[in-house]
mmCIF file of C-alpha atoms in Angstrom:
data_model
loop_
_atom_site.group_PDB
_atom_site.id
_atom_site.type_symbol
_atom_site.label_atom_id
_atom_site.label_comp_id
_atom_site.label_asym_id
_atom_site.label_seq_id
_atom_site.Cartn_x
_atom_site.Cartn_y
_atom_site.Cartn_z
ATOM 1 C CA MET A 1 135.932 67.418 -50.128
ATOM 2 C CA THR A 2 132.666 68.808 -51.026
ATOM 3 C CA ASN A 3 131.249 64.956 -51.585
ATOM 4 C CA TYR A 4 132.844 64.075 -48.485
ATOM 5 C CA LEU A 5 131.030 66.908 -46.449
ATOM 6 C CA ILE A 6 127.568 66.099 -48.190
ATOM 7 C CA ALA A 7 127.885 62.382 -47.395
ATOM 8 C CA TRP A 8 128.441 63.293 -43.367
ATOM 9 C CA THR A 9 125.824 65.801 -43.606
ATOM 10 C CA ALA A 10 123.390 63.270 -45.009
ATOM 11 C CA VAL A 11 124.437 60.339 -42.427
ATOM 12 C CA ALA A 12 123.973 63.046 -39.433
ATOM 13 C CA THR A 13 120.554 63.982 -40.673
ATOM 14 C CA LEU A 14 119.393 60.643 -40.946
ATOM 15 C CA PHE A 15 120.672 59.781 -37.641
ATOM 16 C CA ALA A 16 118.971 62.993 -36.227
ATOM 17 C CA GLY A 17 115.763 61.982 -37.611
ATOM 18 C CA ALA A 18 115.907 58.476 -36.516
ATOM 19 C CA CYS A 19 116.645 58.931 -32.732
ATOM 20 C CA PRO A 20 113.307 60.604 -31.909
ATOM 21 C CA ALA A 21 111.589 57.584 -33.362
ATOM 22 C CA ALA A 22 113.598 55.106 -31.764
ATOM 23 C CA GLU A 23 113.114 56.734 -28.329
ATOM 24 C CA THR A 24 109.250 57.052 -28.657
ATOM 25 C CA PRO A 25 107.731 54.132 -26.687
ATOM 26 C CA THR A 26 104.698 52.053 -28.232
ATOM 27 C CA ALA A 27 101.214 52.649 -27.065
ATOM 28 C CA ALA A 28 101.302 49.341 -24.836
ATOM 29 C CA THR A 29 104.804 49.696 -23.234
ATOM 30 C CA ALA A 30 103.838 53.419 -22.256
ATOM 31 C CA LEU A 31 101.078 52.170 -20.275
ATOM 32 C CA PRO A 32 101.542 51.727 -16.499
ATOM 33 C CA HIS A 33 102.981 48.153 -15.753
ATOM 34 C CA TYR A 34 101.950 45.800 -13.222
ATOM 35 C CA VAL A 35 103.372 42.456 -11.988
ATOM 36 C CA GLN A 36 102.011 39.770 -9.910
ATOM 37 C CA ALA A 37 102.189 39.941 -6.089
ATOM 38 C CA PRO A 38 101.815 37.033 -3.408
ATOM 39 C CA GLY A 39 98.241 35.928 -2.459
ATOM 40 C CA SER A 40 97.628 35.296 -6.298
ATOM 41 C CA SER A 41 95.539 32.115 -7.309
ATOM 42 C CA LEU A 42 94.741 30.167 -10.479
ATOM 43 C CA THR A 43 92.444 27.222 -9.976
ATOM 44 C CA PHE A 44 90.691 24.918 -12.409
ATOM 45 C CA THR A 45 87.589 22.673 -12.031
ATOM 46 C CA PHE A 46 86.975 19.617 -14.076
ATOM 47 C CA VAL A 47 84.206 16.836 -13.903
ATOM 48 C CA GLN A 48 85.438 13.237 -13.788
ATOM 49 C CA GLU A 49 83.128 10.274 -13.363
ATOM 50 C CA GLY A 50 80.211 12.679 -13.037
ATOM 51 C CA ALA A 51 81.919 14.672 -9.959
ATOM 52 C CA ALA A 52 83.453 18.110 -9.916
ATOM 53 C CA ASN A 53 87.174 17.978 -8.995
ATOM 54 C CA LYS A 54 89.401 21.050 -8.466
ATOM 55 C CA GLY A 55 93.081 21.730 -8.863
ATOM 56 C CA SER A 56 95.484 24.754 -8.899
ATOM 57 C CA PHE A 57 98.883 25.853 -10.331
ATOM 58 C CA LYS A 58 101.380 26.885 -7.727
ATOM 59 C CA GLN A 59 103.716 28.626 -10.053
ATOM 60 C CA PHE A 60 102.587 31.251 -12.438
ATOM 61 C CA ALA A 61 103.531 34.749 -13.437
ATOM 62 C CA THR A 62 101.150 37.637 -14.564
ATOM 63 C CA GLU A 63 102.149 40.906 -16.184
ATOM 64 C CA LEU A 64 99.633 43.504 -17.077
ATOM 65 C CA ARG A 65 100.010 46.948 -18.831
ATOM 66 C CA TYR A 66 96.848 48.884 -17.981
ATOM 67 C CA ASP A 67 95.555 52.420 -17.749
ATOM 68 C CA GLU A 68 92.044 52.773 -16.432
ATOM 69 C CA LYS A 69 91.413 55.910 -18.447
ATOM 70 C CA ALA A 70 92.554 54.140 -21.820
ATOM 71 C CA PRO A 71 92.349 50.473 -21.259
ATOM 72 C CA ALA A 72 91.786 49.472 -24.907
ATOM 73 C CA PRO A 73 95.403 49.144 -25.818
ATOM 74 C CA GLY A 74 96.374 47.314 -22.591
ATOM 75 C CA SER A 75 98.209 44.053 -22.686
ATOM 76 C CA LEU A 76 98.103 40.866 -20.447
ATOM 77 C CA THR A 77 100.684 38.113 -20.233
ATOM 78 C CA VAL A 78 100.265 34.928 -18.033
ATOM 79 C CA LYS A 79 102.901 32.101 -17.952
ATOM 80 C CA VAL A 80 102.080 28.852 -16.029
ATOM 81 C CA GLN A 81 104.429 26.251 -14.948
ATOM 82 C CA MET A 82 102.459 23.340 -15.979
ATOM 83 C CA ALA A 83 104.304 20.900 -13.539
ATOM 84 C CA SER A 84 103.333 23.109 -10.650
ATOM 85 C CA VAL A 85 99.715 21.565 -10.852
ATOM 86 C CA ASP A 86 98.262 20.247 -7.534
ATOM 87 C CA THR A 87 95.024 18.539 -7.362
ATOM 88 C CA GLY A 88 95.492 17.323 -3.622
ATOM 89 C CA ASP A 89 96.356 13.847 -4.722
ATOM 90 C CA LYS A 90 99.984 12.886 -5.715
ATOM 91 C CA ASP A 91 99.273 10.087 -8.111
ATOM 92 C CA ARG A 92 96.721 12.195 -9.854
ATOM 93 C CA ASN A 93 99.264 15.101 -10.085
ATOM 94 C CA GLU A 94 101.822 12.733 -11.652
ATOM 95 C CA MET A 95 99.028 11.404 -14.299
ATOM 96 C CA ILE A 96 98.083 14.746 -15.289
ATOM 97 C CA THR A 97 101.513 15.944 -15.925
ATOM 98 C CA GLY A 98 102.351 12.664 -17.970
ATOM 99 C CA THR A 99 102.504 12.368 -21.587
ATOM 100 C CA ASP A 100 98.728 11.623 -22.329
ATOM 101 C CA LEU A 101 97.498 14.864 -20.648
ATOM 102 C CA PHE A 102 99.887 18.081 -19.882
ATOM 103 C CA ASP A 103 102.999 16.430 -20.940
ATOM 104 C CA ALA A 104 104.758 18.787 -18.875
ATOM 105 C CA HIS A 105 108.231 17.355 -19.514
ATOM 106 C CA LYS A 106 107.865 18.339 -23.244
ATOM 107 C CA PHE A 107 105.748 21.373 -22.768
ATOM 108 C CA PRO A 108 106.742 22.931 -19.504
ATOM 109 C CA MET A 109 104.856 26.170 -19.761
ATOM 110 C CA ALA A 110 101.465 27.198 -20.903
ATOM 111 C CA GLN A 111 101.030 31.040 -22.013
ATOM 112 C CA TYR A 112 98.263 33.492 -22.524
ATOM 113 C CA VAL A 113 99.022 36.774 -24.244
ATOM 114 C CA ALA A 114 96.599 39.385 -25.102
ATOM 115 C CA SER A 115 97.315 42.642 -26.802
ATOM 116 C CA SER A 116 94.171 44.541 -26.389
ATOM 117 C CA PHE A 117 91.064 44.811 -24.122
ATOM 118 C CA ALA A 118 87.386 45.363 -25.084
ATOM 119 C CA LYS A 119 84.867 47.156 -22.452
ATOM 120 C CA ARG A 120 81.930 45.006 -21.464
ATOM 121 C CA ALA A 121 78.542 46.918 -20.656
ATOM 122 C CA ASP A 122 79.090 45.920 -16.937
ATOM 123 C CA GLY A 123 82.385 47.606 -16.840
ATOM 124 C CA SER A 124 84.516 44.556 -16.797
ATOM 125 C CA PHE A 125 86.627 43.608 -19.931
ATOM 126 C CA ASP A 126 87.622 40.880 -22.422
ATOM 127 C CA ALA A 127 90.982 40.562 -22.969
ATOM 128 C CA ILE A 128 91.635 39.587 -26.550
ATOM 129 C CA GLY A 129 94.497 37.266 -26.914
ATOM 130 C CA LYS A 130 95.677 33.566 -27.617
ATOM 131 C CA LEU A 131 96.500 30.789 -25.245
ATOM 132 C CA THR A 132 99.211 28.162 -25.852
ATOM 133 C CA ALA A 133 99.068 24.903 -24.154
ATOM 134 C CA ARG A 134 100.771 21.472 -25.075
ATOM 135 C CA GLY A 135 102.365 23.257 -28.009
ATOM 136 C CA MET A 136 98.881 24.357 -29.502
ATOM 137 C CA THR A 137 97.539 27.939 -29.955
ATOM 138 C CA ARG A 138 93.970 28.984 -29.801
ATOM 139 C CA ASP A 139 92.218 32.348 -29.740
ATOM 140 C CA LEU A 140 90.473 33.141 -26.208
ATOM 141 C CA ARG A 141 88.742 36.067 -25.016
ATOM 142 C CA LEU A 142 89.293 36.054 -21.431
ATOM 143 C CA PRO A 143 86.811 37.978 -18.954
ATOM 144 C CA LEU A 144 88.479 40.239 -16.550
ATOM 145 C CA LYS A 145 87.333 42.223 -13.625
ATOM 146 C CA ILE A 146 90.043 44.703 -12.740
ATOM 147 C CA THR A 147 89.619 46.674 -9.506
ATOM 148 C CA ARG A 148 91.972 49.107 -7.440
ATOM 149 C CA THR A 149 93.139 47.950 -4.321
ATOM 150 C CA ALA A 150 95.391 49.504 -1.647
ATOM 151 C CA GLY A 151 98.513 48.089 -3.022
ATOM 152 C CA GLY A 152 97.699 48.277 -6.565
ATOM 153 C CA LEU A 153 95.251 46.212 -8.808
ATOM 154 C CA GLU A 154 93.392 43.069 -8.664
ATOM 155 C CA LEU A 155 92.513 41.028 -11.648
ATOM 156 C CA SER A 156 89.849 38.279 -11.397
ATOM 157 C CA GLY A 157 87.356 36.266 -13.361
ATOM 158 C CA GLU A 158 86.659 32.811 -14.866
ATOM 159 C CA SER A 159 86.623 31.141 -18.044
ATOM 160 C CA VAL A 160 85.784 27.882 -19.927
ATOM 161 C CA ILE A 161 88.171 26.097 -22.275
ATOM 162 C CA ASN A 162 88.092 22.531 -23.931
ATOM 163 C CA ARG A 163 90.884 20.432 -22.953
ATOM 164 C CA LEU A 164 90.855 18.582 -26.454
ATOM 165 C CA ASP A 165 91.136 21.839 -28.214
ATOM 166 C CA PHE A 166 94.769 21.744 -26.903
ATOM 167 C CA GLY A 167 95.498 18.006 -27.276
ATOM 168 C CA ILE A 168 95.177 17.831 -23.588
ATOM 169 C CA GLY A 169 93.826 13.969 -23.511
ATOM 170 C CA GLN A 170 95.787 11.474 -25.890
ATOM 171 C CA GLY A 171 95.130 7.770 -25.881
ATOM 172 C CA ASP A 172 92.275 6.885 -23.613
ATOM 173 C CA TRP A 173 92.029 10.255 -22.279
ATOM 174 C CA LYS A 174 90.595 11.398 -25.706
ATOM 175 C CA SER A 175 87.229 10.013 -24.564
ATOM 176 C CA THR A 176 85.017 12.359 -22.589
ATOM 177 C CA GLU A 177 83.242 9.594 -20.897
ATOM 178 C CA SER A 178 85.338 9.492 -17.812
ATOM 179 C CA VAL A 179 86.668 13.091 -18.071
ATOM 180 C CA GLY A 180 84.726 15.993 -19.418
ATOM 181 C CA ASP A 181 86.144 18.172 -22.142
ATOM 182 C CA GLU A 182 85.075 21.522 -20.349
ATOM 183 C CA VAL A 183 87.451 22.897 -18.084
ATOM 184 C CA LYS A 184 86.633 26.037 -15.958
ATOM 185 C CA LEU A 185 89.519 28.287 -15.155
ATOM 186 C CA GLN A 186 89.205 30.586 -12.087
ATOM 187 C CA TYR A 187 91.867 33.385 -11.477
ATOM 188 C CA LYS A 188 92.425 35.995 -8.815
ATOM 189 C CA VAL A 189 95.563 37.956 -9.237
ATOM 190 C CA ALA A 190 96.996 40.581 -6.725
ATOM 191 C CA LEU A 191 99.072 43.129 -9.009
ATOM 192 C CA VAL A 192 101.682 45.644 -8.102
ATOM 193 C CA LYS A 193 103.431 48.551 -9.920
ATOM 194 C CA ALA A 194 106.599 47.165 -11.543
ATOM 195 C CA PRO A 195 109.697 48.535 -9.911
#
């Protein structure tokens, strides 16, 4: 009987000790949580045959965990549906989503995930994370300006990536003679507190 009681006491003690730890949120999940609202835009500019061309993604989702009093442990996740690209030309859209460029059928989503922020001298931030596109992942520091709005927050900025770093350009599209390697991303995202 004594061994039985000792065993149950040990189990109860372990359980009681484990409960508070299990209920304690991590630093990131304890921060205010924001999600994307209507009116957001994600656009890009690329050079083709010496001329600047623009496009946008019509379907993407953004989540931000951020406290302006303690921004460093914040996090940012952006998921982009690659087939939602729109360059204003149906044929070009189909070419971009095809196997030599986005290969959107095989790789339907690009994703950016950052798990910390570094403050810049001008008060803006760098999100420190990784971008995955076409199955390839690369480090990317994403410049961010985060401003408070009547409805929540606005996240904005721009960054330059090299498309060939992500294999976006197979066959003839590996050449940069017709289409440049650099692609400028521009983002302006409205955010509201998550329900």
